[in-house]
CSV table of C-alpha atoms in Angstrom, one decimal:
chain,number,residue,atom,x,y,z
A,186,MET,CA,32.5,54.6,1.0
A,187,ASN,CA,33.5,52.2,4.3
A,188,LYS,CA,31.4,54.6,5.9
A,189,PHE,CA,28.4,55.1,3.6
A,190,LEU,CA,28.2,51.1,3.5
A,191,ILE,CA,28.3,50.8,7.3
A,192,ILE,CA,25.0,53.9,7.4
A,193,PHE,CA,23.5,51.5,5.0
A,194,VAL,CA,23.9,48.0,6.8
A,195,ILE,CA,22.8,50.1,10.1
A,196,CYS,CA,20.0,50.9,8.3
A,197,ILE,CA,18.9,47.9,7.0
A,198,VAL,CA,19.6,46.1,10.5
A,199,ASN,CA,17.0,48.6,12.3
A,200,LEU,CA,14.6,48.0,9.5
A,201,ILE,CA,14.4,44.5,9.9
A,202,THR,CA,14.4,45.3,13.4
A,203,MET,CA,11.3,47.1,13.2
A,204,LEU,CA,9.4,44.4,10.7
A,205,LYS,CA,9.6,42.3,13.2
A,206,LYS,CA,8.2,44.1,16.0
A,207,ILE,CA,5.2,45.1,13.9
A,208,PHE,CA,4.8,42.0,13.0
A,209,ARG,CA,5.0,40.5,16.6
A,210,ARG,CA,2.7,43.1,17.3
A,211,LYS,CA,0.1,42.0,14.5
A,212,VAL,CA,0.1,38.4,16.5
A,213,LYS,CA,-0.1,39.6,19.6
A,214,ASP,CA,-3.5,42.2,19.0
A,215,GLU,CA,-4.9,39.1,17.1
A,216,ILE,CA,-4.6,36.7,20.2
A,217,LYS,CA,-6.6,38.6,22.3
A,218,VAL,CA,-8.8,37.7,19.5
A,219,THR,CA,-8.6,34.0,20.1
A,220,ILE,CA,-7.9,33.9,24.0
A,221,GLY,CA,-11.6,34.2,25.1
A,222,ALA,CA,-12.1,31.0,22.8
A,223,ARG,CA,-9.9,28.9,24.3
A,224,HIS,CA,-11.0,30.2,28.3
A,225,ASN,CA,-12.0,26.7,29.3
A,226,ASN,CA,-7.9,25.2,28.0
A,227,LYS,CA,-6.4,24.9,31.1
A,228,PRO,CA,-2.1,24.6,31.2
A,229,LEU,CA,-2.8,21.2,31.5
A,230,PHE,CA,-0.8,17.7,30.4
A,231,LYS,CA,-2.9,15.3,28.4
A,232,SER,CA,-0.3,13.5,26.6
A,233,SER,CA,3.2,12.1,27.2
A,234,PHE,CA,5.8,10.8,25.1
A,235,ILE,CA,7.0,7.4,26.0
A,236,GLN,CA,10.6,6.4,24.0
A,237,LYS,CA,10.9,2.1,23.0
A,238,TRP,CA,14.8,2.3,24.6
A,239,TYR,CA,13.3,3.3,27.5
A,240,ALA,CA,10.0,0.7,28.0
A,241,LYS,CA,10.8,-2.5,25.4
A,242,ASP,CA,12.0,-4.6,28.6
A,243,PHE,CA,9.0,-3.3,31.4
A,244,SER,CA,6.9,-6.1,33.0
A,245,LEU,CA,3.0,-5.5,33.2
A,246,GLU,CA,3.6,-4.5,36.8
A,247,ARG,CA,6.1,-1.9,35.8
A,248,TRP,CA,4.2,-0.5,33.1
A,249,ILE,CA,1.5,-0.3,35.6
A,250,GLU,CA,3.6,1.4,37.8
A,251,GLU,CA,4.3,3.8,35.4
A,252,LEU,CA,0.8,4.7,34.1
A,253,ARG,CA,-0.8,5.3,37.2
A,254,MET,CA,2.0,7.9,37.9
A,255,LEU,CA,0.8,9.7,34.7
A,256,GLN,CA,-3.2,9.3,35.7
A,257,ASN,CA,-2.1,10.7,38.9
A,258,VAL,CA,-1.4,14.2,37.3
A,259,GLY,CA,-4.4,13.6,34.7
A,260,ILE,CA,-2.2,12.3,31.8
A,261,GLU,CA,-5.5,10.5,30.0
A,262,GLU,CA,-3.1,8.6,26.8
A,263,ILE,CA,0.5,7.4,26.9
A,264,ILE,CA,1.9,7.5,23.1
A,265,LEU,CA,4.6,5.4,22.1
A,266,GLN,CA,6.5,6.8,20.2
A,267,SER,CA,7.5,4.0,17.8
A,268,ILE,CA,7.6,0.5,17.7
A,269,VAL,CA,9.5,-0.5,14.7
A,270,ASP,CA,13.3,0.1,13.5
A,271,THR,CA,13.0,0.1,10.2
A,272,LYS,CA,16.4,0.0,9.1
A,273,ASN,CA,17.8,-2.3,11.4
A,274,LYS,CA,14.6,-4.4,11.4
A,275,GLU,CA,14.2,-4.6,14.9
A,276,ALA,CA,10.4,-5.0,16.9
A,277,VAL,CA,9.5,-4.5,20.4
A,278,TYR,CA,6.3,-6.8,20.1
A,279,ASN,CA,6.4,-10.2,18.2
A,280,THR,CA,5.8,-9.6,14.8
A,281,MET,CA,5.6,-11.7,12.4
A,282,LEU,CA,7.3,-9.5,9.3
A,283,GLU,CA,9.6,-11.2,7.2
A,284,GLY,CA,13.7,-10.3,7.6
A,285,PHE,CA,12.2,-8.5,11.3
A,286,VAL,CA,13.7,-9.0,14.8
A,287,SER,CA,10.8,-9.4,17.5
A,288,SER,CA,12.2,-8.4,21.8
A,289,GLU,CA,11.6,-10.8,24.0
A,290,ASN,CA,9.2,-8.6,25.7
A,291,ASP,CA,5.6,-7.5,23.6
A,292,MET,CA,5.8,-4.5,24.7
A,293,ILE,CA,2.9,-3.1,23.3
A,294,LYS,CA,0.7,-5.6,24.5
A,295,SER,CA,2.3,-5.2,27.9
A,296,ALA,CA,0.8,-1.2,27.8
A,297,LEU,CA,-2.0,-1.9,26.3
A,298,ASP,CA,-2.9,-4.5,29.2
A,299,ALA,CA,-1.4,-1.8,32.4
A,300,ALA,CA,-3.4,1.2,30.5
A,301,GLU,CA,-6.7,-0.9,30.5
A,302,TYR,CA,-6.0,-2.4,34.2
A,303,ILE,CA,-5.4,1.5,35.2
A,304,GLY,CA,-8.2,3.8,33.0
A,305,ILE,CA,-5.8,5.8,30.2
A,306,LYS,CA,-5.3,4.9,26.7
A,307,VAL,CA,-2.4,4.2,24.4
A,308,ARG,CA,-1.5,6.1,21.1
A,309,VAL,CA,0.5,3.3,19.0
A,310,GLY,CA,3.4,5.2,17.1
A,311,LEU,CA,4.3,3.2,14.2
A,312,GLY,CA,8.4,2.5,12.8
A,313,GLU,CA,10.5,5.1,12.4
A,314,SER,CA,14.6,5.4,10.9
A,315,GLU,CA,17.1,6.6,11.3
A,316,ASP,CA,17.7,7.7,7.4
A,317,TRP,CA,14.6,9.6,7.9
A,318,TRP,CA,16.9,12.5,8.5
A,319,GLU,CA,19.1,12.1,5.7
A,320,LYS,CA,16.9,10.7,2.3
A,321,GLY,CA,13.4,11.8,3.8
A,322,TRP,CA,14.0,15.0,2.3
A,323,TYR,CA,14.5,14.4,-1.0
A,324,ASP,CA,14.2,9.9,-1.7
A,325,PHE,CA,11.2,9.0,-2.6
A,326,LYS,CA,11.8,6.3,-4.0
A,327,TRP,CA,13.7,5.6,-0.6
A,328,LEU,CA,10.3,7.4,1.2
A,329,SER,CA,7.7,5.0,-1.2
A,330,GLU,CA,10.0,2.0,0.5
A,331,GLU,CA,9.2,3.2,3.9
A,332,ALA,CA,5.1,3.5,3.3
A,333,ASP,CA,5.2,0.1,2.5
A,334,ILE,CA,6.4,-1.3,5.3
A,335,ASN,CA,4.6,1.0,7.2
A,336,LYS,CA,1.5,-0.2,6.3
A,337,LYS,CA,2.7,-3.2,6.6
A,338,ILE,CA,3.2,-2.9,10.4
A,339,VAL,CA,-0.5,-1.2,10.5
A,340,ASN,CA,-1.9,-4.5,9.4
A,341,GLU,CA,-0.3,-6.7,11.8
A,342,ILE,CA,-1.7,-4.6,14.3
A,343,PHE,CA,-4.4,-3.7,13.7
A,344,GLU,CA,-4.6,-7.6,13.2
A,345,LYS,CA,-3.2,-7.6,16.8
A,346,TYR,CA,-3.9,-5.1,19.1
A,347,GLY,CA,-7.0,-3.2,17.1
A,348,ASP,CA,-10.0,-4.7,19.2
A,349,HIS,CA,-8.1,-3.9,23.1
A,350,LYS,CA,-10.5,-1.8,24.9
A,351,ALA,CA,-7.6,0.5,26.4
A,352,PHE,CA,-6.2,1.1,21.7
A,353,GLY,CA,-6.4,5.3,21.7
A,354,GLY,CA,-5.0,5.7,18.1
A,355,TRP,CA,-1.9,6.0,15.9
A,356,TYR,CA,1.2,7.9,15.6
A,357,ILE,CA,3.4,8.6,12.7
A,358,PRO,CA,7.1,9.1,14.3
A,359,TYR,CA,8.5,10.6,10.7
A,360,GLU,CA,8.7,14.2,11.9
A,361,PHE,CA,9.0,16.5,9.6
A,362,SER,CA,10.1,20.5,9.5
A,363,GLU,CA,10.2,23.0,7.1
A,364,PHE,CA,14.4,22.1,5.9
A,365,PHE,CA,12.6,19.0,4.7
A,366,ILE,CA,10.1,21.0,2.2
A,367,THR,CA,11.8,23.9,0.9
A,368,THR,CA,10.3,23.2,-2.5
A,369,LYS,CA,6.5,22.4,-3.8
A,370,SER,CA,7.8,18.8,-4.9
A,371,GLN,CA,9.8,18.0,-1.6
A,372,GLN,CA,5.7,19.3,-0.5
A,373,MET,CA,4.3,16.9,-2.3
A,374,ASN,CA,6.2,14.2,-2.0
A,375,LEU,CA,5.4,13.9,1.8
A,376,ASN,CA,1.7,14.7,1.0
A,377,LEU,CA,1.7,11.3,-0.9
A,378,PHE,CA,4.0,9.5,2.0
A,379,TYR,CA,1.7,10.4,4.4
A,380,LYS,CA,-1.4,9.6,3.3
A,381,SER,CA,-0.1,6.3,1.6
A,382,ILE,CA,0.3,5.6,5.5
A,383,THR,CA,-2.8,7.4,6.5
A,384,GLU,CA,-5.4,5.8,4.2
A,385,GLU,CA,-4.2,2.2,5.4
A,386,ILE,CA,-5.2,3.1,8.7
A,387,LYS,CA,-8.4,4.2,8.0
A,388,SER,CA,-9.0,1.7,5.9
A,389,LYS,CA,-8.9,-0.7,9.4
A,390,SER,CA,-10.9,1.7,11.1
A,391,LYS,CA,-12.2,5.7,11.4
A,392,ASN,CA,-12.5,5.4,14.7
A,393,PHE,CA,-9.0,6.4,15.7
A,394,SER,CA,-6.9,9.6,15.3
A,395,ILE,CA,-4.1,9.9,13.5
A,396,MET,CA,-0.9,12.7,14.8
A,397,ILE,CA,1.9,13.6,13.9
A,398,ALA,CA,4.0,16.1,15.3
A,399,PRO,CA,6.3,17.9,13.0
A,400,PHE,CA,9.0,21.2,13.9
A,401,PHE,CA,9.9,24.5,12.5
A,402,SER,CA,13.7,25.6,13.7
A,403,SER,CA,13.7,29.7,14.0
A,404,ASN,CA,17.9,29.0,13.8
A,405,ARG,CA,16.7,29.5,10.1
A,406,PHE,CA,14.6,32.3,10.3
A,407,LYS,CA,13.4,34.7,7.5
A,408,ILE,CA,11.4,37.7,7.2
A,409,GLY,CA,7.8,36.1,6.3
A,410,SER,CA,9.2,32.3,6.7
A,411,VAL,CA,6.9,31.5,9.6
A,412,GLY,CA,3.8,32.8,7.8
A,413,LEU,CA,5.3,30.1,4.9
A,414,TRP,CA,5.3,27.7,6.9
A,415,LYS,CA,1.5,28.1,7.1
A,416,LYS,CA,1.0,27.1,3.4
A,417,ILE,CA,3.8,24.2,3.9
A,418,ILE,CA,1.2,22.3,6.2
A,419,GLN,CA,-1.6,22.5,4.0
A,420,ASN,CA,0.6,21.2,1.2
A,421,VAL,CA,1.9,18.6,3.1
A,422,LEU,CA,-1.2,17.6,5.0
A,423,VAL,CA,-4.6,18.3,2.6
A,424,ASP,CA,-6.5,15.6,2.1
A,425,THR,CA,-4.0,13.2,4.6
A,426,SER,CA,-6.8,11.9,7.0
A,427,ILE,CA,-4.6,13.4,9.6
A,428,ASP,CA,-6.2,13.8,12.8
A,429,ILE,CA,-4.3,15.9,15.2
A,430,VAL,CA,-0.9,17.3,14.5
A,431,SER,CA,1.1,18.1,18.2
A,432,LEU,CA,3.3,20.8,16.9
A,433,GLN,CA,6.9,20.6,19.0
A,434,ASP,CA,7.6,24.5,20.5
A,435,SER,CA,11.0,23.0,20.3
A,436,ILE,CA,12.5,25.1,22.9
A,437,GLY,CA,13.8,23.0,25.0
A,438,VAL,CA,16.1,22.0,22.1
A,439,GLY,CA,16.8,25.7,21.1
A,440,TYR,CA,15.4,25.4,17.8
A,441,ASN,CA,12.3,28.2,18.8
A,442,THR,CA,12.2,31.5,21.7
A,443,PHE,CA,9.5,32.4,24.1
A,444,GLU,CA,10.1,35.8,21.5
A,445,ASN,CA,8.9,33.3,18.5
A,446,VAL,CA,7.2,30.2,19.7
A,447,SER,CA,3.9,32.3,19.4
A,448,ALA,CA,3.7,33.6,16.1
A,449,LEU,CA,4.9,30.1,14.9
A,450,PHE,CA,1.5,28.5,16.8
A,451,TYR,CA,-0.6,31.5,14.9
A,452,TYR,CA,0.1,30.5,12.1
A,453,THR,CA,-0.2,26.8,12.2
A,454,LYS,CA,-3.5,26.9,13.6
A,455,GLN,CA,-4.3,28.9,10.5
A,456,ALA,CA,-3.0,26.1,8.9
A,457,THR,CA,-4.7,23.6,10.5
A,458,ASP,CA,-7.7,25.1,10.8
A,459,ALA,CA,-8.1,25.8,7.5
A,460,LEU,CA,-8.3,21.8,7.1
A,461,GLY,CA,-9.6,20.5,9.8
A,462,ILE,CA,-6.9,18.9,11.9
A,463,THR,CA,-7.1,19.2,15.7
A,464,LEU,CA,-3.8,21.2,17.4
A,465,TYR,CA,-1.9,19.9,20.0
A,466,ALA,CA,1.4,21.9,21.9
A,467,ASP,CA,3.9,19.4,22.3
A,468,ILE,CA,5.8,20.8,25.1
A,469,GLU,CA,9.7,20.3,25.2
A,470,THR,CA,10.0,19.6,29.5
A,471,PHE,CA,14.2,19.9,28.5
A,472,ASP,CA,16.7,21.5,27.8
A,473,SER,CA,20.0,20.3,26.0
A,474,THR,CA,23.0,21.1,27.5
A,475,GLU,CA,26.6,19.7,26.3
A,476,LYS,CA,26.2,16.9,28.6
A,477,GLY,CA,22.8,15.6,27.5
A,478,ASN,CA,19.2,16.6,27.8
A,479,ILE,CA,18.3,17.9,31.4
A,480,PRO,CA,14.8,18.8,33.3
A,481,VAL,CA,13.4,21.9,33.5
A,482,ASP,CA,11.9,23.5,35.8
A,483,LEU,CA,8.5,23.8,36.7
A,484,LYS,CA,8.0,28.0,35.9
A,485,LYS,CA,9.7,27.4,32.4
A,486,ILE,CA,7.9,24.6,31.5
A,487,LEU,CA,3.9,27.2,32.7
A,488,LYS,CA,5.7,29.7,30.7
A,489,GLN,CA,5.9,27.3,27.6
A,490,MET,CA,2.4,26.9,27.8
A,491,SER,CA,1.2,30.1,27.9
A,492,GLU,CA,3.1,31.3,25.1
A,493,VAL,CA,0.7,28.5,23.2
A,494,TYR,CA,-2.4,28.0,25.2
A,495,CYS,CA,-4.7,30.3,23.5
A,496,TYR,CA,-4.2,28.6,20.1
A,497,VAL,CA,-4.2,24.7,21.1
A,498,ASP,CA,-6.8,22.1,21.8
A,499,GLY,CA,-4.7,20.4,24.4
A,500,PHE,CA,-0.9,19.6,25.9
A,501,VAL,CA,1.6,17.1,24.9
A,502,ALA,CA,4.8,16.6,27.1
A,503,PHE,CA,8.1,15.1,25.2
A,504,SER,CA,7.8,13.8,28.5
A,505,ILE,CA,6.6,13.3,31.9
A,506,ASN,CA,7.9,9.8,31.4
A,507,HIS,CA,11.9,11.0,30.3
A,508,PHE,CA,11.8,13.8,32.6
A,509,GLN,CA,9.7,14.5,35.2
A,510,ASN,CA,9.2,10.9,36.3
A,511,LYS,CA,8.5,9.2,40.0
A,512,ASN,CA,9.9,6.1,39.3
A,513,GLU,CA,13.1,7.8,38.6
A,514,GLU,CA,14.9,9.0,41.9
A,515,ASN,CA,16.5,12.4,40.0
A,516,GLN,CA,13.1,13.6,38.9
A,517,ILE,CA,11.1,13.1,42.2
A,518,GLY,CA,11.0,16.8,42.8
A,519,ASN,CA,10.0,17.8,39.2
A,520,TYR,CA,7.4,15.4,39.4
A,521,ASN,CA,6.3,16.6,42.8
A,522,ASN,CA,6.0,20.4,41.4
A,523,TYR,CA,4.0,19.3,38.5
A,524,LEU,CA,1.7,17.4,40.7
A,525,GLU,CA,1.0,20.1,43.0
A,526,TYR,CA,0.6,22.8,40.3
A,527,TYR,CA,-1.7,20.1,38.7
A,528,ASN,CA,-3.9,19.1,41.7
A,529,LYS,CA,-3.7,22.9,42.2
A,530,ILE,CA,-5.9,23.2,39.1
A,531,LYS,CA,-7.8,20.5,39.8
A,532,ILE,CA,-9.0,22.8,43.0
A,533,GLU,CA,-9.7,25.7,41.4
A,534,GLU,CA,-12.5,23.9,38.5
A,535,LEU,CA,-13.7,22.0,41.5
A,536,PHE,CA,-14.7,25.7,43.4
A,537,GLU,CA,-15.5,27.4,40.2
A,538,LYS,CA,-18.0,24.4,39.6
A,539,ILE,CA,-19.4,24.7,43.3
A,540,THR,CA,-20.0,28.8,43.5
A,541,GLN,CA,-21.9,28.7,39.6
A,542,ASN,CA,-23.6,26.3,41.0
A,543,ILE,CA,-24.9,28.0,44.3
């Protein structure tokens, strides 16, 4: 009996392996159809995230230094990941929200003023709470209250900075994954949560795009689950007025691998295309280790970008500011490697332009 059981298990494992190979082959075949349409999408970063713990005390001069560093490698937009800790009621700007504490330095104003001086844009993130990871997937009352707080933040930010020349758009920091939304009820609750915030944003101005950055973990991968992710994306984001999905590749943190990340972006693109949403790749420029997150070398970053570039309209780094930063002594080499690569691409583009005009 044990012998037959072992044979049965082996057959099941072989079947699953075969199905995965067929699935990957199907995706790779369809890549050939889309790759031509993405010919002009060079694997270069256009945006980079920065977190408030790192930048909240930057002076104007320090912001100028930081943003000039980004501009020198083609970064056109800095994303302030979040500006308010809604749980601890702490803001990194001069807030008038009842019960909230302001930081001594107005991080938003400093970033905007520096960006205007340099000539790049700032995408402003909203509030976030560590309770999101505990309550965001089941507690609709908490979601409603959190949406209300963020609508107040939207109004305050728009009133203070909405006319600033460097103000470039909005970022909603509440990141969802497949774990959050396994049921239709969860998907509907999250849809209403995002709608509540985005309707407030668009009521102020339709000129600024809204970005979110969900993620998917293949550690919970099941046959067909990536295909189900396509339906989840559509159910959660339908009619939300979200303009950009910057999907985390999650390779640095170890949730995905080079073997499955292409399929993830393949199905996500099907969903975003159906919704009329632009798809970006949020590339993790670090590796998670027992000692914390550490920078990865350029070769790995470029491989991450090459796996998904045929599906996306842009690349966002997480993060040049935190892992390839010229202003941090132990990261100068990482920055210089990317700078050399960026300059090489720009020279190639210039050469192509010249030869086309001959």
